[in-house]
Coordinates of C-alpha atoms in Angstrom, one line a residue:
X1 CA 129.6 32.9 -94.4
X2 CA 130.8 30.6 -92.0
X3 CA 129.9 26.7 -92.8
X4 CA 131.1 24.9 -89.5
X5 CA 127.6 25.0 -88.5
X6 CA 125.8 23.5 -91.2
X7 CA 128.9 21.1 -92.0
X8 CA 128.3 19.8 -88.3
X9 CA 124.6 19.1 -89.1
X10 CA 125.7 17.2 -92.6
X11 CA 128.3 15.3 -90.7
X12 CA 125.8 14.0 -88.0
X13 CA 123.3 13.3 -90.4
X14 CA 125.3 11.2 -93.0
X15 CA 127.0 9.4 -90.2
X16 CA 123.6 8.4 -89.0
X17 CA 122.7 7.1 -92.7
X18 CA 126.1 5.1 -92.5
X19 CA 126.0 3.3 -89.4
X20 CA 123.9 1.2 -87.6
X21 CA 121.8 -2.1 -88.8
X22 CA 118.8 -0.7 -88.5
X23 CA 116.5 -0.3 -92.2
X24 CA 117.4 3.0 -94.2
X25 CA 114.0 4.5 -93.2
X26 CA 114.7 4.8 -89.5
X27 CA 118.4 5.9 -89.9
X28 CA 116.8 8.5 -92.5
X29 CA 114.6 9.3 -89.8
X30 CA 117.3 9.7 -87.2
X31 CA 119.7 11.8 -89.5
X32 CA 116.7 14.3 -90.3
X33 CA 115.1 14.3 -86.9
X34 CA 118.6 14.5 -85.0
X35 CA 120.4 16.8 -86.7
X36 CA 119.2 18.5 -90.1
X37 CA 116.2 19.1 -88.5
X38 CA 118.2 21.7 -86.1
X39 CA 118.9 23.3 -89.2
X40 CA 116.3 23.8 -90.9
X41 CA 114.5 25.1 -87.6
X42 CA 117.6 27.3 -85.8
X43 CA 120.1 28.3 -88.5
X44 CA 118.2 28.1 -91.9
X45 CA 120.5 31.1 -93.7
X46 CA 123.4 29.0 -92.6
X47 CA 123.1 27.1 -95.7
X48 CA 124.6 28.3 -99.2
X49 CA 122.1 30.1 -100.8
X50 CA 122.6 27.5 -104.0
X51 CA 121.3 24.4 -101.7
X52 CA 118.4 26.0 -100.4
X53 CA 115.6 24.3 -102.7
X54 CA 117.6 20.9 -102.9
X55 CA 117.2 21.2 -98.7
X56 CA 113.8 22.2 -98.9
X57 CA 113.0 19.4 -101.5
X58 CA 114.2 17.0 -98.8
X59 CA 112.8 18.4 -96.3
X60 CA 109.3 18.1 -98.4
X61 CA 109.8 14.7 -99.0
X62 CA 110.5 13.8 -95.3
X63 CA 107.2 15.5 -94.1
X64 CA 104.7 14.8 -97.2
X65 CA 102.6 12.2 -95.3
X66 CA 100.0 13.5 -92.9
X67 CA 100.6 12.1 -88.8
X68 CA 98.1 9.6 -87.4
X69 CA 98.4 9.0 -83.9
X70 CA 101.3 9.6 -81.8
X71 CA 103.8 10.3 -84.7
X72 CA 104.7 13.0 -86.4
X73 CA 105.0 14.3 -90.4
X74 CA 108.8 12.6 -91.0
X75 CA 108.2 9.7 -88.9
X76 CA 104.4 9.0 -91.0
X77 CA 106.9 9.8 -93.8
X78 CA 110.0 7.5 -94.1
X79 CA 107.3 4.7 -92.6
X80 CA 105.4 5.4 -96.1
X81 CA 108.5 5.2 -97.8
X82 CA 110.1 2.1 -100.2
X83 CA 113.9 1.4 -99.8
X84 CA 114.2 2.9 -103.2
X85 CA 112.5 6.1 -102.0
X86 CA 114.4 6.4 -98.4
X87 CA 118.0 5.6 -100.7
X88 CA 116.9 8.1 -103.1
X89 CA 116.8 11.2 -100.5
X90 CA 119.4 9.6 -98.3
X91 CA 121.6 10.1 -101.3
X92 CA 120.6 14.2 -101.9
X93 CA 121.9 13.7 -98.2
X94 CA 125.2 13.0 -99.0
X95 CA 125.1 15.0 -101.9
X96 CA 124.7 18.3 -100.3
X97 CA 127.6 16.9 -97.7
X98 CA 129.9 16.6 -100.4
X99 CA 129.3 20.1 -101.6
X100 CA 129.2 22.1 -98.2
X101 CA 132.7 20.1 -97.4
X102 CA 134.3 21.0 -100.6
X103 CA 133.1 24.4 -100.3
X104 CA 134.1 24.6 -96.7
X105 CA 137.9 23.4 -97.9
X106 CA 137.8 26.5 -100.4
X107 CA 137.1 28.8 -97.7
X108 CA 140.5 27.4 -95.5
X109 CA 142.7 27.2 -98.8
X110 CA 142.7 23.7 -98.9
X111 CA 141.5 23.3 -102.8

């Protein structure tokens, strides 16, 4: 299994949770919506079969509050959220990064 794919989508999203000055909510929002998002919807099997259910646990907790309006599930979602909560998943973010880039260097020799 290749992991360049789903190592791209990681890469977006935590750079998105590291920059910018806007409140952890929206760049949660933006790393979900603007690049794990195309994961979960186009390449699914393209993550390790061992971070499925962390992924889908995110991906729960980013669409557990029913739209009103114009928005949608994630954006309902990370407006619900405390800067506890938002932090909290951001982290399993990075997490899963972590992982899939060590287990990406193992594939090229690198560890």
């Amino acid at each position: 299994m290749s992991l360049n794919y789903t190592w791209e989508k990681f890469y977006v999203a935590v750079s998105s949770l590291a920059s910018g000055t806007s409140s952890i909510q929206e760049r949660l929002f933006n790393a979900y919506t603007g690049s794990l998002m195309l994961l979960e919807v186009h390449k699914p099997d393209e993550l390790p079969e061992d971070m499925r259910n962390e992924f889908e646990e995110i991906t729960r907790e980013l669409t557990a509050v029913e739209p009103s309006g114009n928005e949608d599930s994630v954006r309902a979602s990370t407006n619900a959220m405390t800067d506890l909560e938002a932090s909290e998943i951001a982290e399993k973010i990075v997490s899963l990064y972590d992982r899939i880039t060590r287990m990406d260097a193992v594939q090229h020799g690198v560890f």
